[in-house]
Tab-separated table of C-alpha atoms in Angstrom:
chain	number	residue	atom	x	y	z
A	1	MET	CA	11.292	23.069	-21.210
A	2	LEU	CA	12.004	26.442	-19.607
A	3	ARG	CA	12.504	26.587	-15.887
A	4	THR	CA	13.035	29.440	-13.530
A	5	PRO	CA	15.299	28.120	-10.772
A	6	PRO	CA	13.361	27.542	-7.553
A	7	PHE	CA	13.472	30.233	-4.888
A	8	PHE	CA	13.871	29.170	-1.272
A	9	PRO	CA	12.448	31.871	1.008
A	10	SER	CA	14.607	31.150	4.053
A	11	ILE	CA	17.625	32.906	5.499
A	12	SER	CA	19.321	35.225	3.023
A	13	LEU	CA	23.105	35.136	3.064
A	14	PRO	CA	25.350	38.052	2.185
A	15	HIS	CA	26.580	37.652	-1.376
A	16	PRO	CA	28.801	35.929	-2.213
A	17	TYR	CA	27.867	32.995	-0.012
A	18	GLN	CA	29.148	33.615	3.420
A	19	PHE	CA	27.742	30.391	4.739
A	20	GLN	CA	27.110	30.058	8.430
A	21	SER	CA	26.495	26.570	9.729
A	22	GLN	CA	23.142	26.033	11.377
A	23	ARG	CA	21.952	23.042	13.318
A	24	PHE	CA	18.834	21.703	11.609
A	25	SER	CA	16.705	19.110	13.359
A	26	VAL	CA	13.257	17.618	13.094
A	27	LYS	CA	11.701	15.940	16.109
A	28	MET	CA	9.987	12.737	15.034
A	29	SER	CA	9.425	9.359	16.646
A	30	ALA	CA	11.539	6.494	15.361
A	31	THR	CA	8.418	4.802	14.017
A	32	SER	CA	7.239	7.855	12.087
A	33	ILE	CA	10.752	8.355	10.692
A	34	ALA	CA	10.862	4.783	9.449
A	35	GLN	CA	7.382	5.016	7.954
A	36	GLN	CA	8.101	8.331	6.213
A	37	VAL	CA	11.338	7.064	4.685
A	38	LYS	CA	9.815	3.716	3.705
A	39	LYS	CA	7.145	5.487	1.640
A	40	VAL	CA	9.677	6.584	-0.942
A	41	VAL	CA	12.492	4.043	-0.571
A	42	GLY	CA	12.753	2.221	-3.866
A	43	GLU	CA	10.664	4.669	-5.841
A	44	ALA	CA	11.974	7.771	-7.551
A	45	VAL	CA	9.636	10.757	-7.224
A	46	GLU	CA	10.161	13.008	-10.235
A	47	GLY	CA	12.242	16.042	-9.372
A	48	LYS	CA	12.410	15.221	-5.656
A	49	PRO	CA	15.116	13.604	-3.512
A	50	PRO	CA	14.369	10.665	-1.200
A	51	ALA	CA	13.022	11.497	2.253
A	52	HIS	CA	15.265	12.199	5.233
A	53	PRO	CA	14.023	13.724	8.509
A	54	THR	CA	17.000	16.022	9.203
A	55	TYR	CA	18.989	16.416	5.958
A	56	ASP	CA	19.273	20.054	4.884
A	57	LEU	CA	19.742	19.932	1.119
A	58	LYS	CA	19.642	23.699	0.785
A	59	GLY	CA	22.351	23.927	3.425
A	60	VAL	CA	24.510	21.492	1.444
A	61	ILE	CA	24.092	23.685	-1.655
A	62	LYS	CA	25.012	26.805	0.301
A	63	LEU	CA	28.060	25.092	1.763
A	64	ALA	CA	29.211	24.003	-1.697
A	65	LEU	CA	28.884	27.566	-2.986
A	66	SER	CA	30.575	29.000	0.093
A	67	GLU	CA	33.615	26.717	-0.079
A	68	ASP	CA	34.116	27.884	-3.682
A	69	ALA	CA	33.516	31.637	-3.317
A	70	ALA	CA	34.177	32.093	0.423
A	71	ASP	CA	33.316	35.625	1.591
A	72	ILE	CA	35.168	37.286	-1.285
A	73	GLY	CA	33.521	35.956	-4.419
A	74	ASP	CA	34.918	35.094	-7.832
A	75	VAL	CA	37.846	37.469	-8.225
A	76	THR	CA	38.446	36.346	-11.819
A	77	CYS	CA	34.869	37.241	-12.764
A	78	LYS	CA	35.219	40.604	-11.065
A	79	ALA	CA	38.410	41.272	-12.990
A	80	THR	CA	37.274	40.146	-16.457
A	81	ILE	CA	33.490	40.339	-16.811
A	82	PRO	CA	31.285	43.467	-16.684
A	83	VAL	CA	28.860	43.081	-13.828
A	84	ASP	CA	25.752	43.653	-15.983
A	85	MET	CA	26.761	41.432	-18.920
A	86	GLU	CA	24.299	38.668	-19.875
A	87	VAL	CA	25.248	35.456	-21.691
A	88	GLU	CA	23.870	32.060	-22.635
A	89	ALA	CA	25.762	28.899	-21.688
A	90	TYR	CA	25.095	25.357	-22.881
A	91	PHE	CA	25.391	21.982	-21.141
A	92	LEU	CA	27.454	19.573	-23.215
A	93	ALA	CA	27.793	15.810	-22.649
A	94	LYS	CA	31.315	14.617	-23.331
A	95	GLU	CA	30.511	10.916	-23.047
A	96	ASP	CA	27.528	8.577	-23.200
A	97	GLY	CA	25.551	7.941	-20.040
A	98	ILE	CA	22.507	8.646	-17.901
A	99	VAL	CA	22.099	12.280	-16.879
A	100	ALA	CA	21.233	13.035	-13.261
A	101	GLY	CA	21.260	16.162	-11.132
A	102	ILE	CA	19.113	18.361	-13.353
A	103	ALA	CA	16.636	19.099	-10.555
A	104	LEU	CA	19.524	19.779	-8.195
A	105	ALA	CA	21.173	22.065	-10.772
A	106	ASP	CA	17.955	24.102	-10.868
A	107	MET	CA	18.220	24.492	-7.077
A	108	VAL	CA	21.838	25.674	-7.297
A	109	PHE	CA	21.076	28.222	-10.004
A	110	GLY	CA	18.119	29.439	-7.962
A	111	GLU	CA	20.307	29.854	-4.888
A	112	VAL	CA	22.834	31.941	-6.847
A	113	ASP	CA	20.415	34.090	-8.852
A	114	THR	CA	16.661	33.649	-9.171
A	115	SER	CA	16.629	35.661	-12.405
A	116	LEU	CA	18.563	32.970	-14.302
A	117	LYS	CA	16.500	31.130	-16.926
A	118	VAL	CA	17.304	27.433	-17.316
A	119	GLU	CA	16.044	25.239	-20.151
A	120	TRP	CA	16.566	21.493	-20.533
A	121	THR	CA	15.977	19.130	-23.448
A	122	ARG	CA	16.528	16.079	-21.231
A	123	ASN	CA	15.160	15.017	-17.866
A	124	ASP	CA	16.841	13.270	-14.961
A	125	GLY	CA	17.260	9.619	-15.917
A	126	ASP	CA	17.426	10.201	-19.689
A	127	LYS	CA	20.255	8.951	-21.872
A	128	VAL	CA	22.762	11.441	-23.267
A	129	HIS	CA	25.457	10.832	-25.849
A	130	LYS	CA	28.864	12.348	-26.438
A	131	GLY	CA	28.573	15.760	-28.103
A	132	LEU	CA	24.924	16.334	-27.121
A	133	GLN	CA	23.798	19.785	-25.982
A	134	PHE	CA	21.036	18.988	-23.493
A	135	GLY	CA	20.395	22.239	-21.655
A	136	LYS	CA	21.145	25.933	-21.438
A	137	VAL	CA	21.109	28.755	-18.917
A	138	HIS	CA	20.628	32.450	-19.713
A	139	GLY	CA	21.304	35.440	-17.496
A	140	LYS	CA	24.047	37.398	-15.779
A	141	ALA	CA	27.480	36.086	-16.716
A	142	HIS	CA	28.765	36.545	-13.166
A	143	SER	CA	25.982	34.379	-11.744
A	144	ILE	CA	26.396	31.622	-14.326
A	145	VAL	CA	30.153	31.361	-13.823
A	146	VAL	CA	29.830	31.366	-10.021
A	147	ALA	CA	27.280	28.527	-10.173
A	148	GLU	CA	29.070	26.575	-12.930
A	149	ARG	CA	31.512	24.412	-10.962
A	150	VAL	CA	29.106	23.578	-8.134
A	151	VAL	CA	26.400	22.599	-10.635
A	152	LEU	CA	28.824	20.444	-12.616
A	153	ASN	CA	30.323	18.802	-9.526
A	154	PHE	CA	26.864	17.671	-8.432
A	155	MET	CA	25.726	16.674	-11.925
A	156	GLN	CA	28.882	14.791	-12.900
A	157	ARG	CA	28.917	12.736	-9.695
A	158	MET	CA	25.182	12.038	-9.788
A	159	SER	CA	25.287	11.153	-13.494
A	160	GLY	CA	28.179	8.765	-12.895
A	161	ILE	CA	26.222	7.024	-10.138
A	162	ALA	CA	23.050	6.920	-12.251
A	163	THR	CA	24.914	5.538	-15.266
A	164	LEU	CA	26.463	2.643	-13.320
A	165	THR	CA	23.197	2.018	-11.464
A	166	LYS	CA	21.265	1.787	-14.732
A	167	ALA	CA	23.687	-0.785	-16.125
A	168	MET	CA	23.680	-2.855	-12.932
A	169	ALA	CA	19.905	-2.638	-12.452
A	170	GLU	CA	19.300	-3.964	-15.963
A	171	ALA	CA	21.854	-6.757	-15.523
A	172	ALA	CA	20.541	-7.741	-12.066
A	173	HIS	CA	16.933	-8.282	-13.163
A	174	PRO	CA	14.761	-9.848	-11.777
A	175	ALA	CA	16.605	-8.934	-8.569
A	176	CYS	CA	16.590	-5.257	-7.522
A	177	ILE	CA	19.866	-3.368	-7.148
A	178	LEU	CA	20.522	-1.383	-3.951
A	179	GLU	CA	23.269	0.954	-2.824
A	180	THR	CA	24.624	0.999	0.738
A	181	ARG	CA	25.656	3.649	3.297
A	182	LYS	CA	29.076	3.901	1.610
A	183	THR	CA	28.335	7.385	0.334
A	184	ALA	CA	30.407	10.571	0.296
A	185	PRO	CA	30.221	12.271	3.729
A	186	GLY	CA	27.625	15.019	3.608
A	187	LEU	CA	26.235	13.806	0.277
A	188	ARG	CA	24.173	10.819	1.495
A	189	LEU	CA	20.898	12.168	0.104
A	190	VAL	CA	22.472	13.311	-3.172
A	191	ASP	CA	24.139	9.931	-3.803
A	192	LYS	CA	21.004	7.964	-2.986
A	193	TRP	CA	18.918	10.295	-5.153
A	194	ALA	CA	21.218	9.487	-8.084
A	195	VAL	CA	20.685	5.753	-7.498
A	196	LEU	CA	16.924	6.228	-7.744
A	197	ILE	CA	17.329	8.258	-10.934
A	198	GLY	CA	19.420	5.431	-12.401
A	199	GLY	CA	16.690	2.874	-11.757
A	200	GLY	CA	18.009	1.364	-8.541
A	201	ARG	CA	16.333	1.257	-5.170
A	202	ASN	CA	17.477	2.713	-1.883
A	203	HIS	CA	18.674	0.624	1.025
A	204	ARG	CA	18.196	2.141	4.479
A	205	MET	CA	18.831	5.862	4.527
A	206	GLY	CA	20.858	5.700	7.729
A	207	LEU	CA	21.084	4.147	11.161
A	208	PHE	CA	17.646	5.435	12.171
A	209	ASP	CA	15.127	3.953	9.714
A	210	MET	CA	15.886	0.210	9.722
A	211	VAL	CA	17.397	-2.327	12.083
A	212	LEU	CA	20.312	-3.999	10.299
A	213	VAL	CA	22.094	-6.539	12.495
A	214	LYS	CA	25.599	-6.925	11.089
A	215	ASP	CA	28.560	-9.123	12.014
A	216	ASN	CA	29.849	-6.849	14.790
A	217	HIS	CA	26.399	-6.647	16.399
A	218	ILE	CA	26.151	-10.451	16.267
A	219	SER	CA	29.602	-10.918	17.790
A	220	ILE	CA	28.896	-8.489	20.618
A	221	ALA	CA	25.402	-9.889	21.286
A	222	GLY	CA	26.703	-13.460	21.476
A	223	GLY	CA	25.315	-14.962	18.289
A	224	VAL	CA	22.506	-14.721	15.753
A	225	THR	CA	19.727	-15.909	18.058
A	226	ARG	CA	20.635	-13.615	20.931
A	227	ALA	CA	20.923	-10.651	18.571
A	228	LEU	CA	17.459	-11.262	17.132
A	229	GLU	CA	15.986	-11.792	20.605
A	230	SER	CA	17.419	-8.439	21.675
A	231	VAL	CA	16.027	-6.669	18.593
A	232	ASP	CA	12.521	-8.092	19.059
A	233	HIS	CA	12.578	-7.188	22.757
A	234	TYR	CA	13.771	-3.640	22.043
A	235	LEU	CA	11.145	-2.981	19.370
A	236	ALA	CA	8.328	-4.388	21.506
A	237	GLN	CA	9.455	-2.520	24.613
A	238	ASN	CA	9.592	0.781	22.725
A	239	ASN	CA	6.460	0.132	20.622
A	240	LEU	CA	8.408	0.519	17.367
A	241	GLN	CA	7.599	-0.892	13.950
A	242	MET	CA	10.344	-0.948	11.322
A	243	ASP	CA	12.028	-3.353	8.945
A	244	VAL	CA	14.609	-5.683	10.431
A	245	GLU	CA	17.430	-7.332	8.508
A	246	ILE	CA	20.129	-9.669	9.761
A	247	GLU	CA	23.433	-10.460	8.098
A	248	THR	CA	24.365	-14.122	7.725
A	249	ARG	CA	27.757	-15.356	6.597
A	250	THR	CA	27.252	-19.116	6.532
A	251	LEU	CA	24.465	-21.561	5.762
A	252	GLU	CA	24.542	-22.558	9.436
A	253	GLU	CA	23.682	-18.979	10.403
A	254	VAL	CA	20.830	-18.981	7.864
A	255	ARG	CA	19.462	-22.171	9.467
A	256	GLU	CA	19.784	-20.629	12.932
A	257	VAL	CA	17.824	-17.552	11.838
A	258	LEU	CA	15.087	-19.723	10.333
A	259	GLN	CA	14.915	-21.870	13.457
A	260	TYR	CA	14.518	-18.796	15.651
A	261	ALA	CA	11.822	-17.380	13.363
A	262	SER	CA	9.906	-20.675	13.377
A	263	GLN	CA	9.706	-20.666	17.171
A	264	THR	CA	9.202	-16.970	17.917
A	265	LYS	CA	7.095	-14.101	16.684
A	266	THR	CA	9.725	-11.853	15.153
A	267	SER	CA	9.969	-8.508	13.382
A	268	LEU	CA	12.550	-9.914	10.951
A	269	THR	CA	11.811	-8.990	7.322
A	270	ARG	CA	15.035	-9.678	5.391
A	271	ILE	CA	18.071	-11.959	5.522
A	272	MET	CA	21.360	-10.743	4.080
A	273	LEU	CA	23.567	-13.387	2.459
A	274	ASP	CA	26.953	-11.781	2.906
A	275	ASN	CA	30.001	-12.939	0.951
A	276	MET	CA	28.303	-16.149	-0.149
A	277	ILE	CA	29.230	-15.220	-3.717
A	278	VAL	CA	32.558	-16.956	-4.277
A	279	PRO	CA	34.971	-15.453	-6.844
A	280	LEU	CA	36.639	-17.926	-9.236
A	281	SER	CA	40.090	-17.713	-10.796
A	282	ASP	CA	38.661	-17.071	-14.280
A	283	GLY	CA	36.789	-13.968	-13.129
A	284	ASP	CA	33.443	-15.751	-12.841
A	285	VAL	CA	31.600	-16.315	-9.566
A	286	ASP	CA	30.049	-19.350	-7.891
A	287	VAL	CA	26.555	-18.544	-6.578
A	288	SER	CA	25.643	-22.069	-5.464
A	289	MET	CA	25.765	-21.095	-1.769
A	290	VAL	CA	23.393	-18.190	-2.425
A	291	ARG	CA	20.993	-20.496	-4.298
A	292	GLU	CA	21.066	-22.989	-1.443
A	293	ALA	CA	20.352	-20.261	1.117
A	294	VAL	CA	17.473	-18.907	-0.981
A	295	ASP	CA	16.036	-22.447	-1.167
A	296	PHE	CA	16.309	-22.807	2.622
A	297	ILE	CA	14.507	-19.505	3.183
A	298	GLY	CA	11.780	-20.497	0.735
A	299	GLY	CA	10.209	-17.062	0.365
A	300	ARG	CA	9.539	-16.620	4.076
A	301	PHE	CA	11.738	-13.518	4.121
A	302	GLU	CA	13.238	-11.117	1.605
A	303	THR	CA	16.811	-11.969	0.705
A	304	GLU	CA	19.770	-9.727	-0.101
A	305	ALA	CA	23.087	-10.798	-1.626
A	306	SER	CA	26.192	-8.711	-0.938
A	307	GLY	CA	29.914	-8.995	-1.544
A	308	ASN	CA	31.777	-9.539	-4.830
A	309	VAL	CA	29.091	-7.627	-6.740
A	310	THR	CA	30.370	-6.046	-9.957
A	311	LEU	CA	28.916	-5.169	-13.329
A	312	GLU	CA	30.423	-8.417	-14.622
A	313	THR	CA	28.993	-10.637	-11.872
A	314	VAL	CA	25.650	-9.034	-11.071
A	315	HIS	CA	23.664	-10.801	-13.813
A	316	LYS	CA	24.582	-14.263	-12.536
A	317	ILE	CA	23.811	-13.201	-8.961
A	318	GLY	CA	20.445	-11.854	-10.107
A	319	GLN	CA	19.535	-15.282	-11.477
A	320	SER	CA	20.085	-16.949	-8.082
A	321	GLY	CA	16.626	-16.082	-6.768
A	322	VAL	CA	17.566	-13.303	-4.329
A	323	THR	CA	15.209	-10.361	-3.859
A	324	TYR	CA	17.915	-7.692	-3.668
A	325	ILE	CA	21.578	-7.234	-4.540
A	326	SER	CA	23.471	-4.503	-2.687
A	327	SER	CA	26.593	-2.849	-4.047
A	328	GLY	CA	28.693	-0.264	-2.242
A	329	ALA	CA	30.551	0.400	-5.494
A	330	LEU	CA	27.555	2.316	-6.858
A	331	THR	CA	28.528	5.247	-4.661
A	332	HIS	CA	31.990	4.645	-3.168
A	333	SER	CA	33.805	3.993	-6.459
A	334	VAL	CA	31.850	6.210	-8.817
A	335	LYS	CA	33.393	7.496	-12.034
A	336	ALA	CA	31.995	10.933	-12.805
A	337	LEU	CA	30.270	11.420	-16.152
A	338	ASP	CA	32.083	14.108	-18.148
A	339	ILE	CA	29.785	17.136	-18.605
A	340	SER	CA	30.699	20.761	-19.302
A	341	LEU	CA	28.946	24.114	-19.371
A	342	LYS	CA	30.225	26.280	-22.225
A	343	ILE	CA	29.448	29.694	-23.634
A	344	ASP	CA	31.475	29.218	-26.846
A	345	THR	CA	30.173	25.776	-27.768
A	346	GLU	CA	31.728	25.677	-31.224
A	347	LEU	CA	35.225	26.108	-29.801
A	348	ALA	CA	34.423	23.641	-27.015
A	349	LEU	CA	33.361	21.029	-29.571
A	350	GLU	CA	36.471	21.675	-31.658
A	351	VAL	CA	38.701	21.123	-28.614
A	352	GLY	CA	36.613	18.123	-27.601
A	353	ARG	CA	37.076	16.467	-30.989
A	354	ARG	CA	40.808	17.085	-30.781
A	355	THR	CA	40.985	15.396	-27.380
A	356	LYS	CA	38.460	12.648	-28.260
A	357	ARG	CA	36.001	13.969	-25.662
A	358	ALA	CA	33.221	15.231	-27.941
């Protein structure tokens, strides 16, 4: 499929990418923010990132280009490549995985040069195998080389996240796999977009769209019951409606939450079972505490298991009856998928075979 990179008709920057930081804000009520984000949390919309009320994705792209080219540009290109030369470059997968970042790559190419023509034989979320050519870009050589590293940095990170997410989502079934807020600073939306592409679902986008009462909140508030009382009072007082989750670390805390909920009208929607997955010396895990907690809760609330979640343990955790399994490793310990963009693909493949990377 042939795509002309999207054009964003906003502020034009002097080439090459002299980025000037701008404060970008959207005034919305907390309730409308939560409702807008909730509409797309857990569901990938083809070609579109998850919703965020203030995130400036175009600004992130511009910043990435600016940190690479500064206000001088690519001096190597200027020295070696005629300014009007046109070439065709091909995307090459150097290992098996799930490709992600194609829609974002289109945005980067469009930001650099709207005349570039990009064609893909795979879509975000598709499998690629080592040695596969899955896309190409045609146009000015200068523009392609300037965009190359930024495009690949985004795509390799996103594809790595999507690849691990896909494996964990399939292993976790029937539970749903979630990421956390342990994302690269400045790349929250990009990382969470990659999780959606890989078949996972998004946890809260940030501090603004869900109440998540964690251990420090509980300690400061004076216990589980007092924390929940404060949350319900705050939401009612401010006429807010949003999901509420509380972290529990023991079965006694689970019982206390259930007792509070049985006696009070509460906004609570989910109970997190944190570190109730016990690692064993043989590398296995004991999920009996999670099963017991799920039995106590009895479907009255969604449940989320966290802690000691790996690709090796997630299947057993998924069989415990929990609704969700959250894993920070999806984004904080990502291994990038090896992808390159080459003009001389025959030589690239020859080198790749020599180094066992194609």
